[in-house]
């Protein structure tokens, strides 16, 4: 199956989930109108994480050196840098787009295909943009808070943005899905290993883990859209079972 067909199926699934969540609006609060659906999805994601992903991530963290883990993070961040640059352009930020392009060229060459973040040592700032943020800049409302299976916290706007970003990831676009599952699995496990302590601490400190994750996510998302520097203080992988 091609990645294009896979993303088409994912997009259809996201639309279906938004449709299924809609009837829950009458049973929850104004702050979180789809709370019954969201809590069910959150519980599902947490179960998958607790019994499947977290144990694998713990084993990974024990056997894979920190430097190697960081290089894997760098590699995948570099893979998606052209997409970040494109979203900066669509948001009317040509300077940020130019910096992203320079980062990609520097890390792809001197950084050995992105394994080493040479660009940051040269003072080229890293940005974190996606099409969900682009839609926000264009004035598209977020819609209600929405928890997606495996993908975690989102909104109707960001669900659409995720689908568009997936389609626009040119590295995998023409590649058979059989050849992308391995690298993406490594990415998911490695990303989860990066936040083992953060997730454990958040669970321990939360009276309502669902609400804590929701509030932290919404605050971070607002900071990302407004390009506030405090958006970088929390890792997105704190909320997601997979990327």
PDB file of C-alpha atoms in Angstrom:
ATOM      1  CA  UNK A   1       0.000   0.000   0.000  1.00  0.00           C
ATOM      2  CA  UNK A   2       1.360   3.443  -0.892  1.00  0.00           C
ATOM      3  CA  UNK A   3       1.775   6.110   1.757  1.00  0.00           C
ATOM      4  CA  UNK A   4      -0.672   8.299  -0.170  1.00  0.00           C
ATOM      5  CA  UNK A   5      -3.439   5.695   0.195  1.00  0.00           C
ATOM      6  CA  UNK A   6      -2.534   5.213   3.842  1.00  0.00           C
ATOM      7  CA  UNK A   7      -2.833   8.942   4.538  1.00  0.00           C
ATOM      8  CA  UNK A   8      -6.134   9.017   2.645  1.00  0.00           C
ATOM      9  CA  UNK A   9      -7.415   6.293   4.957  1.00  0.00           C
ATOM     10  CA  UNK A  10      -6.102   8.188   7.998  1.00  0.00           C
ATOM     11  CA  UNK A  11      -7.800  11.391   6.874  1.00  0.00           C
ATOM     12  CA  UNK A  12     -11.094   9.540   6.408  1.00  0.00           C
ATOM     13  CA  UNK A  13     -10.712   8.028   9.863  1.00  0.00           C
ATOM     14  CA  UNK A  14     -10.061  11.433  11.434  1.00  0.00           C
ATOM     15  CA  UNK A  15     -13.200  12.835   9.809  1.00  0.00           C
ATOM     16  CA  UNK A  16     -15.211   9.884  11.103  1.00  0.00           C
ATOM     17  CA  UNK A  17     -13.897  10.390  14.633  1.00  0.00           C
ATOM     18  CA  UNK A  18     -14.831  14.076  14.569  1.00  0.00           C
ATOM     19  CA  UNK A  19     -18.333  13.086  13.402  1.00  0.00           C
ATOM     20  CA  UNK A  20     -18.681  10.444  16.129  1.00  0.00           C
ATOM     21  CA  UNK A  21     -17.513  12.876  18.805  1.00  0.00           C
ATOM     22  CA  UNK A  22     -20.073  15.506  17.851  1.00  0.00           C
ATOM     23  CA  UNK A  23     -23.091  13.943  19.630  1.00  0.00           C
ATOM     24  CA  UNK A  24     -21.199  14.072  22.936  1.00  0.00           C
ATOM     25  CA  UNK A  25     -21.515  17.863  22.982  1.00  0.00           C
ATOM     26  CA  UNK A  26     -24.690  17.810  25.043  1.00  0.00           C
ATOM     27  CA  UNK A  27     -23.137  15.841  27.906  1.00  0.00           C
ATOM     28  CA  UNK A  28     -20.079  17.894  28.826  1.00  0.00           C
ATOM     29  CA  UNK A  29     -18.858  21.345  29.766  1.00  0.00           C
ATOM     30  CA  UNK A  30     -18.342  24.376  27.575  1.00  0.00           C
ATOM     31  CA  UNK A  31     -14.591  24.076  28.115  1.00  0.00           C
ATOM     32  CA  UNK A  32     -14.484  20.489  26.844  1.00  0.00           C
ATOM     33  CA  UNK A  33     -17.773  19.708  25.054  1.00  0.00           C
ATOM     34  CA  UNK A  34     -16.604  16.325  23.771  1.00  0.00           C
ATOM     35  CA  UNK A  35     -15.280  15.202  27.159  1.00  0.00           C
ATOM     36  CA  UNK A  36     -17.011  11.768  27.260  1.00  0.00           C
ATOM     37  CA  UNK A  37     -15.560  10.789  23.890  1.00  0.00           C
ATOM     38  CA  UNK A  38     -12.216  12.398  24.713  1.00  0.00           C
ATOM     39  CA  UNK A  39     -11.860  10.656  28.060  1.00  0.00           C
ATOM     40  CA  UNK A  40     -12.616   7.306  26.438  1.00  0.00           C
ATOM     41  CA  UNK A  41      -9.965   7.903  23.779  1.00  0.00           C
ATOM     42  CA  UNK A  42      -7.533   9.180  26.401  1.00  0.00           C
ATOM     43  CA  UNK A  43      -8.034   6.041  28.499  1.00  0.00           C
ATOM     44  CA  UNK A  44      -7.456   3.902  25.410  1.00  0.00           C
ATOM     45  CA  UNK A  45      -4.253   5.764  24.541  1.00  0.00           C
ATOM     46  CA  UNK A  46      -3.004   5.554  28.115  1.00  0.00           C
ATOM     47  CA  UNK A  47      -3.650   1.803  28.201  1.00  0.00           C
ATOM     48  CA  UNK A  48      -1.752   1.273  24.951  1.00  0.00           C
ATOM     49  CA  UNK A  49       1.076   3.411  26.275  1.00  0.00           C
ATOM     50  CA  UNK A  50       1.228   1.736  29.688  1.00  0.00           C
ATOM     51  CA  UNK A  51       1.189  -1.867  28.478  1.00  0.00           C
ATOM     52  CA  UNK A  52       2.849  -1.614  25.065  1.00  0.00           C
ATOM     53  CA  UNK A  53       4.821   1.518  24.272  1.00  0.00           C
ATOM     54  CA  UNK A  54       6.205   2.497  27.683  1.00  0.00           C
ATOM     55  CA  UNK A  55       7.819  -0.913  28.441  1.00  0.00           C
ATOM     56  CA  UNK A  56       9.491  -0.929  25.029  1.00  0.00           C
ATOM     57  CA  UNK A  57      10.641   2.661  25.504  1.00  0.00           C
ATOM     58  CA  UNK A  58      12.121   1.795  28.913  1.00  0.00           C
ATOM     59  CA  UNK A  59      14.074  -1.094  27.407  1.00  0.00           C
ATOM     60  CA  UNK A  60      15.189   1.147  24.553  1.00  0.00           C
ATOM     61  CA  UNK A  61      16.343   3.796  27.012  1.00  0.00           C
ATOM     62  CA  UNK A  62      18.465   1.244  28.871  1.00  0.00           C
ATOM     63  CA  UNK A  63      20.295  -0.139  25.834  1.00  0.00           C
ATOM     64  CA  UNK A  64      20.545   2.874  23.516  1.00  0.00           C
ATOM     65  CA  UNK A  65      23.033   5.568  24.621  1.00  0.00           C
ATOM     66  CA  UNK A  66      21.706   9.094  25.121  1.00  0.00           C
ATOM     67  CA  UNK A  67      23.866  10.442  22.310  1.00  0.00           C
ATOM     68  CA  UNK A  68      22.421   7.929  19.867  1.00  0.00           C
ATOM     69  CA  UNK A  69      18.887   8.755  20.991  1.00  0.00           C
ATOM     70  CA  UNK A  70      19.564  12.446  20.436  1.00  0.00           C
ATOM     71  CA  UNK A  71      20.983  11.751  16.984  1.00  0.00           C
ATOM     72  CA  UNK A  72      17.771   9.910  16.093  1.00  0.00           C
ATOM     73  CA  UNK A  73      15.756  12.903  17.295  1.00  0.00           C
ATOM     74  CA  UNK A  74      17.963  15.187  15.201  1.00  0.00           C
ATOM     75  CA  UNK A  75      17.592  12.987  12.130  1.00  0.00           C
ATOM     76  CA  UNK A  76      13.805  13.026  12.118  1.00  0.00           C
ATOM     77  CA  UNK A  77      13.647  16.724  12.946  1.00  0.00           C
ATOM     78  CA  UNK A  78      15.827  17.335   9.917  1.00  0.00           C
ATOM     79  CA  UNK A  79      13.547  15.176   7.759  1.00  0.00           C
ATOM     80  CA  UNK A  80      10.605  17.433   8.594  1.00  0.00           C
ATOM     81  CA  UNK A  81      12.491  20.748   8.375  1.00  0.00           C
ATOM     82  CA  UNK A  82      11.409  21.444   4.753  1.00  0.00           C
ATOM     83  CA  UNK A  83       7.799  21.098   5.919  1.00  0.00           C
ATOM     84  CA  UNK A  84       8.483  23.563   8.742  1.00  0.00           C
ATOM     85  CA  UNK A  85       9.996  25.967   6.208  1.00  0.00           C
ATOM     86  CA  UNK A  86       6.950  25.648   3.953  1.00  0.00           C
ATOM     87  CA  UNK A  87       4.565  26.398   6.824  1.00  0.00           C
ATOM     88  CA  UNK A  88       6.620  29.430   7.795  1.00  0.00           C
ATOM     89  CA  UNK A  89       6.280  30.670   4.219  1.00  0.00           C
ATOM     90  CA  UNK A  90       2.525  30.068   4.257  1.00  0.00           C
ATOM     91  CA  UNK A  91       2.323  32.027   7.524  1.00  0.00           C
ATOM     92  CA  UNK A  92       4.090  34.998   5.945  1.00  0.00           C
ATOM     93  CA  UNK A  93       7.404  34.561   7.761  1.00  0.00           C
ATOM     94  CA  UNK A  94      10.038  34.563   4.979  1.00  0.00           C
ATOM     95  CA  UNK A  95      12.952  35.136   7.357  1.00  0.00           C
ATOM     96  CA  UNK A  96      12.039  32.065   9.412  1.00  0.00           C
ATOM     97  CA  UNK A  97      11.640  30.088   6.187  1.00  0.00           C
ATOM     98  CA  UNK A  98      15.132  31.150   5.085  1.00  0.00           C
ATOM     99  CA  UNK A  99      16.572  30.105   8.448  1.00  0.00           C
ATOM    100  CA  UNK A 100      14.839  26.722   8.213  1.00  0.00           C
ATOM    101  CA  UNK A 101      16.212  26.213   4.711  1.00  0.00           C
ATOM    102  CA  UNK A 102      19.712  27.073   5.902  1.00  0.00           C
ATOM    103  CA  UNK A 103      19.295  24.680   8.838  1.00  0.00           C
ATOM    104  CA  UNK A 104      18.274  21.875   6.522  1.00  0.00           C
ATOM    105  CA  UNK A 105      21.207  22.417   4.178  1.00  0.00           C
ATOM    106  CA  UNK A 106      23.707  22.682   7.047  1.00  0.00           C
ATOM    107  CA  UNK A 107      22.467  19.639   8.942  1.00  0.00           C
ATOM    108  CA  UNK A 108      21.990  17.523   5.812  1.00  0.00           C
ATOM    109  CA  UNK A 109      25.607  18.096   4.777  1.00  0.00           C
ATOM    110  CA  UNK A 110      27.872  18.979   7.680  1.00  0.00           C
ATOM    111  CA  UNK A 111      25.508  17.276  10.132  1.00  0.00           C
ATOM    112  CA  UNK A 112      25.623  13.938   8.269  1.00  0.00           C
ATOM    113  CA  UNK A 113      22.031  13.812   6.993  1.00  0.00           C
ATOM    114  CA  UNK A 114      20.817  15.476  10.172  1.00  0.00           C
ATOM    115  CA  UNK A 115      22.315  13.141  12.767  1.00  0.00           C
ATOM    116  CA  UNK A 116      24.087  16.139  14.285  1.00  0.00           C
ATOM    117  CA  UNK A 117      22.464  19.527  14.817  1.00  0.00           C
ATOM    118  CA  UNK A 118      25.302  21.628  13.444  1.00  0.00           C
ATOM    119  CA  UNK A 119      22.918  24.454  12.539  1.00  0.00           C
ATOM    120  CA  UNK A 120      22.106  25.239  16.179  1.00  0.00           C
ATOM    121  CA  UNK A 121      25.794  25.582  17.021  1.00  0.00           C
ATOM    122  CA  UNK A 122      25.983  28.101  14.178  1.00  0.00           C
ATOM    123  CA  UNK A 123      23.195  30.172  15.684  1.00  0.00           C
ATOM    124  CA  UNK A 124      20.452  29.096  13.261  1.00  0.00           C
ATOM    125  CA  UNK A 125      17.305  28.993  15.380  1.00  0.00           C
ATOM    126  CA  UNK A 126      15.051  25.947  15.185  1.00  0.00           C
ATOM    127  CA  UNK A 127      11.344  26.544  14.556  1.00  0.00           C
ATOM    128  CA  UNK A 128       8.340  24.344  15.233  1.00  0.00           C
ATOM    129  CA  UNK A 129       5.586  24.945  12.693  1.00  0.00           C
ATOM    130  CA  UNK A 130       2.871  22.759  11.207  1.00  0.00           C
ATOM    131  CA  UNK A 131      -0.185  23.217   9.032  1.00  0.00           C
ATOM    132  CA  UNK A 132      -2.470  23.325  12.059  1.00  0.00           C
ATOM    133  CA  UNK A 133      -0.622  26.466  13.151  1.00  0.00           C
ATOM    134  CA  UNK A 134      -0.816  27.795   9.603  1.00  0.00           C
ATOM    135  CA  UNK A 135      -4.594  27.371   9.628  1.00  0.00           C
ATOM    136  CA  UNK A 136      -4.697  29.231  12.958  1.00  0.00           C
ATOM    137  CA  UNK A 137      -2.699  32.120  11.475  1.00  0.00           C
ATOM    138  CA  UNK A 138      -5.176  32.193   8.586  1.00  0.00           C
ATOM    139  CA  UNK A 139      -8.001  32.622  11.075  1.00  0.00           C
ATOM    140  CA  UNK A 140      -9.478  29.115  11.029  1.00  0.00           C
ATOM    141  CA  UNK A 141     -11.019  28.370  14.461  1.00  0.00           C
ATOM    142  CA  UNK A 142      -9.661  25.392  16.358  1.00  0.00           C
ATOM    143  CA  UNK A 143     -12.996  23.876  17.254  1.00  0.00           C
ATOM    144  CA  UNK A 144     -13.482  21.795  20.413  1.00  0.00           C
ATOM    145  CA  UNK A 145     -10.673  19.942  22.122  1.00  0.00           C
ATOM    146  CA  UNK A 146     -10.387  16.467  20.626  1.00  0.00           C
ATOM    147  CA  UNK A 147      -8.402  13.376  21.646  1.00  0.00           C
ATOM    148  CA  UNK A 148      -7.518  11.095  18.740  1.00  0.00           C
ATOM    149  CA  UNK A 149      -6.647   7.410  19.151  1.00  0.00           C
ATOM    150  CA  UNK A 150      -2.863   6.968  19.154  1.00  0.00           C
ATOM    151  CA  UNK A 151      -2.285  10.592  18.083  1.00  0.00           C
ATOM    152  CA  UNK A 152      -3.521  12.105  21.342  1.00  0.00           C
ATOM    153  CA  UNK A 153      -4.636  15.708  22.034  1.00  0.00           C
ATOM    154  CA  UNK A 154      -5.779  17.669  19.017  1.00  0.00           C
ATOM    155  CA  UNK A 155      -8.693  19.656  17.591  1.00  0.00           C
ATOM    156  CA  UNK A 156     -10.670  19.460  14.342  1.00  0.00           C
ATOM    157  CA  UNK A 157      -8.363  22.122  12.904  1.00  0.00           C
ATOM    158  CA  UNK A 158      -5.204  20.338  13.989  1.00  0.00           C
ATOM    159  CA  UNK A 159      -6.536  16.975  12.799  1.00  0.00           C
ATOM    160  CA  UNK A 160      -6.878  18.476   9.322  1.00  0.00           C
ATOM    161  CA  UNK A 161      -3.435  20.022   9.694  1.00  0.00           C
ATOM    162  CA  UNK A 162      -1.931  16.670  10.619  1.00  0.00           C
ATOM    163  CA  UNK A 163      -3.405  15.071   7.513  1.00  0.00           C
ATOM    164  CA  UNK A 164      -2.075  17.825   5.254  1.00  0.00           C
ATOM    165  CA  UNK A 165       1.380  17.664   6.832  1.00  0.00           C
ATOM    166  CA  UNK A 166       1.414  13.893   6.329  1.00  0.00           C
ATOM    167  CA  UNK A 167       0.580  14.301   2.655  1.00  0.00           C
ATOM    168  CA  UNK A 168       3.243  16.990   2.291  1.00  0.00           C
ATOM    169  CA  UNK A 169       6.055  14.924   3.804  1.00  0.00           C
ATOM    170  CA  UNK A 170       7.826  14.345   0.500  1.00  0.00           C
ATOM    171  CA  UNK A 171      10.396  11.904   1.884  1.00  0.00           C
ATOM    172  CA  UNK A 172       7.780   9.201   2.379  1.00  0.00           C
ATOM    173  CA  UNK A 173       5.240  10.262  -0.235  1.00  0.00           C
ATOM    174  CA  UNK A 174       6.288   7.905  -3.029  1.00  0.00           C
ATOM    175  CA  UNK A 175       7.614   5.183  -0.741  1.00  0.00           C
ATOM    176  CA  UNK A 176       5.823   1.912  -0.135  1.00  0.00           C
ATOM    177  CA  UNK A 177       4.572   1.806   3.441  1.00  0.00           C
ATOM    178  CA  UNK A 178       6.542  -1.400   4.067  1.00  0.00           C
ATOM    179  CA  UNK A 179       9.735   0.633   3.899  1.00  0.00           C
ATOM    180  CA  UNK A 180       8.532   3.395   6.229  1.00  0.00           C
ATOM    181  CA  UNK A 181       7.102   1.333   9.099  1.00  0.00           C
ATOM    182  CA  UNK A 182      10.553   0.491  10.480  1.00  0.00           C
ATOM    183  CA  UNK A 183      11.927   4.053  10.644  1.00  0.00           C
ATOM    184  CA  UNK A 184       8.648   5.412  11.981  1.00  0.00           C
ATOM    185  CA  UNK A 185       8.510   2.730  14.676  1.00  0.00           C
ATOM    186  CA  UNK A 186      12.020   3.671  15.774  1.00  0.00           C
ATOM    187  CA  UNK A 187      10.960   7.308  15.858  1.00  0.00           C
ATOM    188  CA  UNK A 188       7.928   6.586  18.042  1.00  0.00           C
ATOM    189  CA  UNK A 189       9.883   4.458  20.527  1.00  0.00           C
ATOM    190  CA  UNK A 190      12.774   6.902  20.690  1.00  0.00           C
ATOM    191  CA  UNK A 191      10.461   9.879  21.173  1.00  0.00           C
ATOM    192  CA  UNK A 192       8.624   8.087  23.981  1.00  0.00           C
ATOM    193  CA  UNK A 193      11.934   7.336  25.671  1.00  0.00           C
ATOM    194  CA  UNK A 194      12.670  11.066  25.736  1.00  0.00           C
ATOM    195  CA  UNK A 195       9.703  11.773  28.009  1.00  0.00           C
ATOM    196  CA  UNK A 196       9.675   8.777  30.367  1.00  0.00           C
ATOM    197  CA  UNK A 197      10.429  10.917  33.415  1.00  0.00           C
ATOM    198  CA  UNK A 198       8.121  13.761  32.365  1.00  0.00           C
ATOM    199  CA  UNK A 199       5.115  11.467  31.926  1.00  0.00           C
ATOM    200  CA  UNK A 200       5.762   9.668  35.216  1.00  0.00           C
ATOM    201  CA  UNK A 201       6.051  12.978  37.094  1.00  0.00           C
ATOM    202  CA  UNK A 202       2.910  14.405  35.494  1.00  0.00           C
ATOM    203  CA  UNK A 203       0.900  11.307  36.403  1.00  0.00           C
ATOM    204  CA  UNK A 204       2.167  11.390  39.988  1.00  0.00           C
ATOM    205  CA  UNK A 205       1.404  15.087  40.421  1.00  0.00           C
ATOM    206  CA  UNK A 206      -2.055  15.066  38.799  1.00  0.00           C
ATOM    207  CA  UNK A 207      -5.371  14.634  40.568  1.00  0.00           C
ATOM    208  CA  UNK A 208      -6.966  14.325  37.118  1.00  0.00           C
ATOM    209  CA  UNK A 209      -4.353  13.152  34.609  1.00  0.00           C
ATOM    210  CA  UNK A 210      -6.687  13.732  31.654  1.00  0.00           C
ATOM    211  CA  UNK A 211      -7.351  17.347  32.641  1.00  0.00           C
ATOM    212  CA  UNK A 212      -3.672  17.986  33.357  1.00  0.00           C
ATOM    213  CA  UNK A 213      -2.654  16.785  29.902  1.00  0.00           C
ATOM    214  CA  UNK A 214      -5.482  18.711  28.248  1.00  0.00           C
ATOM    215  CA  UNK A 215      -4.624  21.994  29.948  1.00  0.00           C
ATOM    216  CA  UNK A 216      -0.889  21.646  29.356  1.00  0.00           C
ATOM    217  CA  UNK A 217      -1.471  20.794  25.712  1.00  0.00           C
ATOM    218  CA  UNK A 218      -3.824  23.713  25.074  1.00  0.00           C
ATOM    219  CA  UNK A 219      -1.420  26.147  26.732  1.00  0.00           C
ATOM    220  CA  UNK A 220       1.484  24.838  24.684  1.00  0.00           C
ATOM    221  CA  UNK A 221      -0.528  24.953  21.472  1.00  0.00           C
ATOM    222  CA  UNK A 222      -1.484  28.580  22.092  1.00  0.00           C
ATOM    223  CA  UNK A 223       2.173  29.405  22.752  1.00  0.00           C
ATOM    224  CA  UNK A 224       3.219  27.688  19.517  1.00  0.00           C
ATOM    225  CA  UNK A 225       0.696  29.618  17.451  1.00  0.00           C
ATOM    226  CA  UNK A 226       1.795  32.902  19.044  1.00  0.00           C
ATOM    227  CA  UNK A 227       5.479  31.959  18.572  1.00  0.00           C
ATOM    228  CA  UNK A 228       6.170  32.353  22.285  1.00  0.00           C
ATOM    229  CA  UNK A 229       9.463  30.916  23.482  1.00  0.00           C
ATOM    230  CA  UNK A 230       7.810  29.078  26.379  1.00  0.00           C
ATOM    231  CA  UNK A 231       6.294  26.723  23.794  1.00  0.00           C
ATOM    232  CA  UNK A 232       9.625  24.902  23.735  1.00  0.00           C
ATOM    233  CA  UNK A 233       9.474  23.957  27.418  1.00  0.00           C
ATOM    234  CA  UNK A 234       7.189  20.941  26.900  1.00  0.00           C
ATOM    235  CA  UNK A 235       7.725  18.102  24.461  1.00  0.00           C
ATOM    236  CA  UNK A 236       4.824  17.185  22.145  1.00  0.00           C
ATOM    237  CA  UNK A 237       5.596  13.524  22.731  1.00  0.00           C
ATOM    238  CA  UNK A 238       4.337  13.930  26.284  1.00  0.00           C
ATOM    239  CA  UNK A 239       0.847  13.638  24.820  1.00  0.00           C
ATOM    240  CA  UNK A 240       1.138  11.171  21.957  1.00  0.00           C
ATOM    241  CA  UNK A 241       1.348   7.425  21.653  1.00  0.00           C
ATOM    242  CA  UNK A 242       2.728   7.755  18.147  1.00  0.00           C
ATOM    243  CA  UNK A 243       3.750  10.437  15.711  1.00  0.00           C
TER     244      UNK A 243
END
